[in-house]
Amino acid sequence: MDHSAHHTDTTHGRTPHAAHAAHGHAGHPGGHAGASWSTAVKATLHCLTGCAIGEILGMVIGTALGWANVPTMALAIGLAFLFGYSFTLFAVIRAGLDLRSAIKVALAADTVSIAVMEFVDNLIIALTPGAMDAHLADGLFWSALLGGFAVAFLITTPVNKWMIGRGKGHAVVHAYH
């Protein structure tokens, strides 16, 4: 998606986000109202990618080391947040933000999305009979994990659409594209 038009504002004294909001979003002048499903899907896939890498890595490490369920899930959730934030963090640093500002943008952009995704995904895993005790070689381990991601994606996408439509969540990242 080309956001180069968002950087042509010649009004002085505006922050990038304020300039972005003045141009509108998804074809709606003056704001983010009416964020498209396409935008929400892209934001959710972006979030899901980081979350999936972190969560799979955490589950694999915890399971391979023979850890109990709670520390394994804590590691997986922690790594999901770390990788989820890092995708946004590195993107906005590449766009020219300093580290402190980039961290603020990543936290604002991804916290709710990652939290919803992790809650739903881990709830699916916890509610799937036998999934918490499955081993890496078990199909149940992978089907519960991947099934949880699929359900989390379906639930998080409308959340992201709602947030983006209000100029929150992943919408703050668009000012830096």
CSV table of C-alpha atoms in Angstrom, one decimal:
chain,number,residue,atom,x,y,z
A,1,MET,CA,0.0,0.0,0.0
A,2,ASP,CA,1.5,3.3,-1.0
A,3,HIS,CA,1.3,6.0,1.6
A,4,SER,CA,3.6,8.5,0.0
A,5,ALA,CA,0.8,11.0,-0.5
A,6,HIS,CA,0.6,11.2,3.3
A,7,HIS,CA,4.0,12.9,3.4
A,8,THR,CA,3.2,15.8,1.0
A,9,ASP,CA,1.5,18.0,3.6
A,10,THR,CA,3.2,21.3,3.7
A,11,THR,CA,1.5,22.6,6.8
A,12,HIS,CA,4.1,23.4,9.4
A,13,GLY,CA,4.0,22.4,13.0
A,14,ARG,CA,2.0,19.3,12.6
A,15,THR,CA,3.1,15.9,13.9
A,16,PRO,CA,3.2,13.2,11.2
A,17,HIS,CA,0.1,11.6,12.8
A,18,ALA,CA,-1.8,14.9,12.7
A,19,ALA,CA,-0.8,15.5,9.1
A,20,HIS,CA,-1.9,11.9,8.3
A,21,ALA,CA,-5.3,12.5,10.0
A,22,ALA,CA,-5.9,15.7,8.1
A,23,HIS,CA,-5.6,13.7,4.9
A,24,GLY,CA,-8.0,11.2,6.0
A,25,HIS,CA,-7.9,7.4,5.8
A,26,ALA,CA,-9.6,4.8,3.6
A,27,GLY,CA,-11.0,7.6,1.5
A,28,HIS,CA,-12.6,9.5,4.3
A,29,PRO,CA,-11.5,13.1,4.6
A,30,GLY,CA,-10.6,14.4,8.1
A,31,GLY,CA,-10.2,11.1,9.9
A,32,HIS,CA,-10.0,7.4,10.1
A,33,ALA,CA,-13.7,6.6,10.2
A,34,GLY,CA,-14.7,3.7,8.0
A,35,ALA,CA,-11.4,1.8,8.0
A,36,SER,CA,-11.6,-0.9,5.4
A,37,TRP,CA,-11.6,-4.6,6.1
A,38,SER,CA,-8.6,-4.9,3.8
A,39,THR,CA,-6.6,-2.5,6.1
A,40,ALA,CA,-7.8,-4.4,9.2
A,41,VAL,CA,-6.8,-7.8,7.6
A,42,LYS,CA,-3.3,-6.4,6.7
A,43,ALA,CA,-2.8,-5.0,10.2
A,44,THR,CA,-4.0,-8.3,11.8
A,45,LEU,CA,-1.7,-10.4,9.5
A,46,HIS,CA,1.2,-8.2,10.5
A,47,CYS,CA,0.5,-8.7,14.1
A,48,LEU,CA,-0.2,-12.4,13.7
A,49,THR,CA,3.1,-13.0,12.0
A,50,GLY,CA,5.1,-11.6,14.9
A,51,CYS,CA,2.9,-13.3,17.5
A,52,ALA,CA,3.1,-16.6,15.7
A,53,ILE,CA,6.9,-16.5,15.5
A,54,GLY,CA,7.2,-15.7,19.2
A,55,GLU,CA,4.5,-18.1,20.4
A,56,ILE,CA,5.7,-21.0,18.3
A,57,LEU,CA,9.3,-20.4,19.5
A,58,GLY,CA,8.2,-20.2,23.1
A,59,MET,CA,6.1,-23.3,22.9
A,60,VAL,CA,8.8,-25.2,21.2
A,61,ILE,CA,11.5,-24.1,23.7
A,62,GLY,CA,9.3,-24.8,26.7
A,63,THR,CA,8.1,-28.2,25.4
A,64,ALA,CA,11.5,-29.3,24.3
A,65,LEU,CA,12.9,-28.4,27.8
A,66,GLY,CA,10.1,-30.3,29.5
A,67,TRP,CA,8.8,-27.2,31.2
A,68,ALA,CA,5.4,-27.3,32.9
A,69,ASN,CA,2.5,-25.7,31.1
A,70,VAL,CA,2.4,-22.3,32.9
A,71,PRO,CA,6.1,-21.4,32.3
A,72,THR,CA,5.9,-22.6,28.7
A,73,MET,CA,2.8,-20.5,28.1
A,74,ALA,CA,4.4,-17.5,29.8
A,75,LEU,CA,7.5,-17.8,27.7
A,76,ALA,CA,5.4,-18.1,24.5
A,77,ILE,CA,3.2,-15.1,25.4
A,78,GLY,CA,6.3,-13.0,26.3
A,79,LEU,CA,8.0,-13.9,23.0
A,80,ALA,CA,4.8,-13.3,21.1
A,81,PHE,CA,4.7,-9.7,22.5
A,82,LEU,CA,8.4,-9.3,21.9
A,83,PHE,CA,8.3,-10.4,18.2
A,84,GLY,CA,4.9,-8.6,17.6
A,85,TYR,CA,6.3,-5.3,18.8
A,86,SER,CA,9.6,-5.8,17.1
A,87,PHE,CA,8.1,-6.0,13.6
A,88,THR,CA,6.5,-2.6,14.1
A,89,LEU,CA,9.5,-1.2,15.9
A,90,PHE,CA,12.0,-2.0,13.2
A,91,ALA,CA,9.6,-0.7,10.5
A,92,VAL,CA,9.2,2.7,12.1
A,93,ILE,CA,12.9,3.0,12.9
A,94,ARG,CA,13.6,2.3,9.2
A,95,ALA,CA,11.2,5.2,8.5
A,96,GLY,CA,13.3,7.5,10.6
A,97,LEU,CA,12.0,7.5,14.1
A,98,ASP,CA,14.4,7.4,17.1
A,99,LEU,CA,14.3,4.4,19.4
A,100,ARG,CA,12.2,6.0,22.1
A,101,SER,CA,9.6,7.3,19.7
A,102,ALA,CA,9.5,4.0,17.8
A,103,ILE,CA,8.9,2.1,21.1
A,104,LYS,CA,5.9,4.4,21.8
A,105,VAL,CA,4.5,3.9,18.3
A,106,ALA,CA,4.9,0.1,18.6
A,107,LEU,CA,3.2,0.0,22.0
A,108,ALA,CA,0.4,2.2,20.8
A,109,ALA,CA,0.0,0.3,17.5
A,110,ASP,CA,0.1,-3.3,18.7
A,111,THR,CA,-0.7,-3.8,22.4
A,112,VAL,CA,-4.4,-4.3,22.1
A,113,SER,CA,-4.1,-6.4,18.9
A,114,ILE,CA,-1.4,-8.7,20.4
A,115,ALA,CA,-3.3,-9.0,23.8
A,116,VAL,CA,-6.5,-10.0,22.1
A,117,MET,CA,-4.7,-12.4,19.8
A,118,GLU,CA,-2.7,-14.0,22.6
A,119,PHE,CA,-5.8,-14.3,24.9
A,120,VAL,CA,-7.9,-16.0,22.2
A,121,ASP,CA,-5.1,-18.2,20.9
A,122,ASN,CA,-4.1,-19.4,24.4
A,123,LEU,CA,-7.7,-19.9,25.4
A,124,ILE,CA,-8.2,-22.2,22.4
A,125,ILE,CA,-5.1,-24.2,23.3
A,126,ALA,CA,-6.1,-24.4,27.0
A,127,LEU,CA,-9.6,-25.6,26.0
A,128,THR,CA,-8.5,-28.2,23.5
A,129,PRO,CA,-8.5,-31.5,25.3
A,130,GLY,CA,-5.0,-32.9,25.6
A,131,ALA,CA,-3.3,-30.0,23.8
A,132,MET,CA,-1.5,-28.7,26.9
A,133,ASP,CA,0.1,-32.1,27.4
A,134,ALA,CA,0.9,-32.8,23.7
A,135,HIS,CA,4.5,-33.0,22.6
A,136,LEU,CA,6.2,-31.4,19.6
A,137,ALA,CA,5.8,-34.5,17.5
A,138,ASP,CA,2.0,-34.8,18.2
A,139,GLY,CA,-0.4,-33.5,15.5
A,140,LEU,CA,-2.6,-32.3,18.4
A,141,PHE,CA,0.1,-29.8,19.5
A,142,TRP,CA,0.3,-28.2,16.1
A,143,SER,CA,-3.4,-28.4,15.2
A,144,ALA,CA,-4.4,-26.7,18.5
A,145,LEU,CA,-1.7,-24.1,18.1
A,146,LEU,CA,-2.5,-23.3,14.4
A,147,GLY,CA,-6.2,-23.6,15.0
A,148,GLY,CA,-5.8,-21.1,17.9
A,149,PHE,CA,-4.1,-18.7,15.5
A,150,ALA,CA,-6.9,-19.0,13.0
A,151,VAL,CA,-9.6,-18.3,15.6
A,152,ALA,CA,-7.5,-15.4,17.0
A,153,PHE,CA,-7.2,-13.9,13.6
A,154,LEU,CA,-10.9,-14.0,13.0
A,155,ILE,CA,-11.6,-12.4,16.4
A,156,THR,CA,-8.8,-9.8,16.3
A,157,THR,CA,-9.5,-8.5,12.7
A,158,PRO,CA,-12.8,-6.8,13.7
A,159,VAL,CA,-11.1,-5.4,16.8
A,160,ASN,CA,-8.3,-3.9,14.6
A,161,LYS,CA,-10.9,-2.6,12.1
A,162,TRP,CA,-12.7,-0.8,15.0
A,163,MET,CA,-9.5,0.6,16.4
A,164,ILE,CA,-8.1,1.8,13.1
A,165,GLY,CA,-11.4,3.4,12.3
A,166,ARG,CA,-10.9,5.5,15.4
A,167,GLY,CA,-7.3,6.4,14.6
A,168,LYS,CA,-5.9,4.0,17.2
A,169,GLY,CA,-3.9,0.7,17.1
A,170,HIS,CA,-2.2,0.1,13.8
A,171,ALA,CA,-3.5,3.4,12.4
A,172,VAL,CA,-0.7,5.2,14.3
A,173,VAL,CA,1.9,3.3,12.2
A,174,HIS,CA,0.5,4.6,8.9
A,175,ALA,CA,1.8,8.1,9.7
A,176,TYR,CA,5.3,6.7,9.3
A,177,HIS,CA,5.0,4.7,6.1
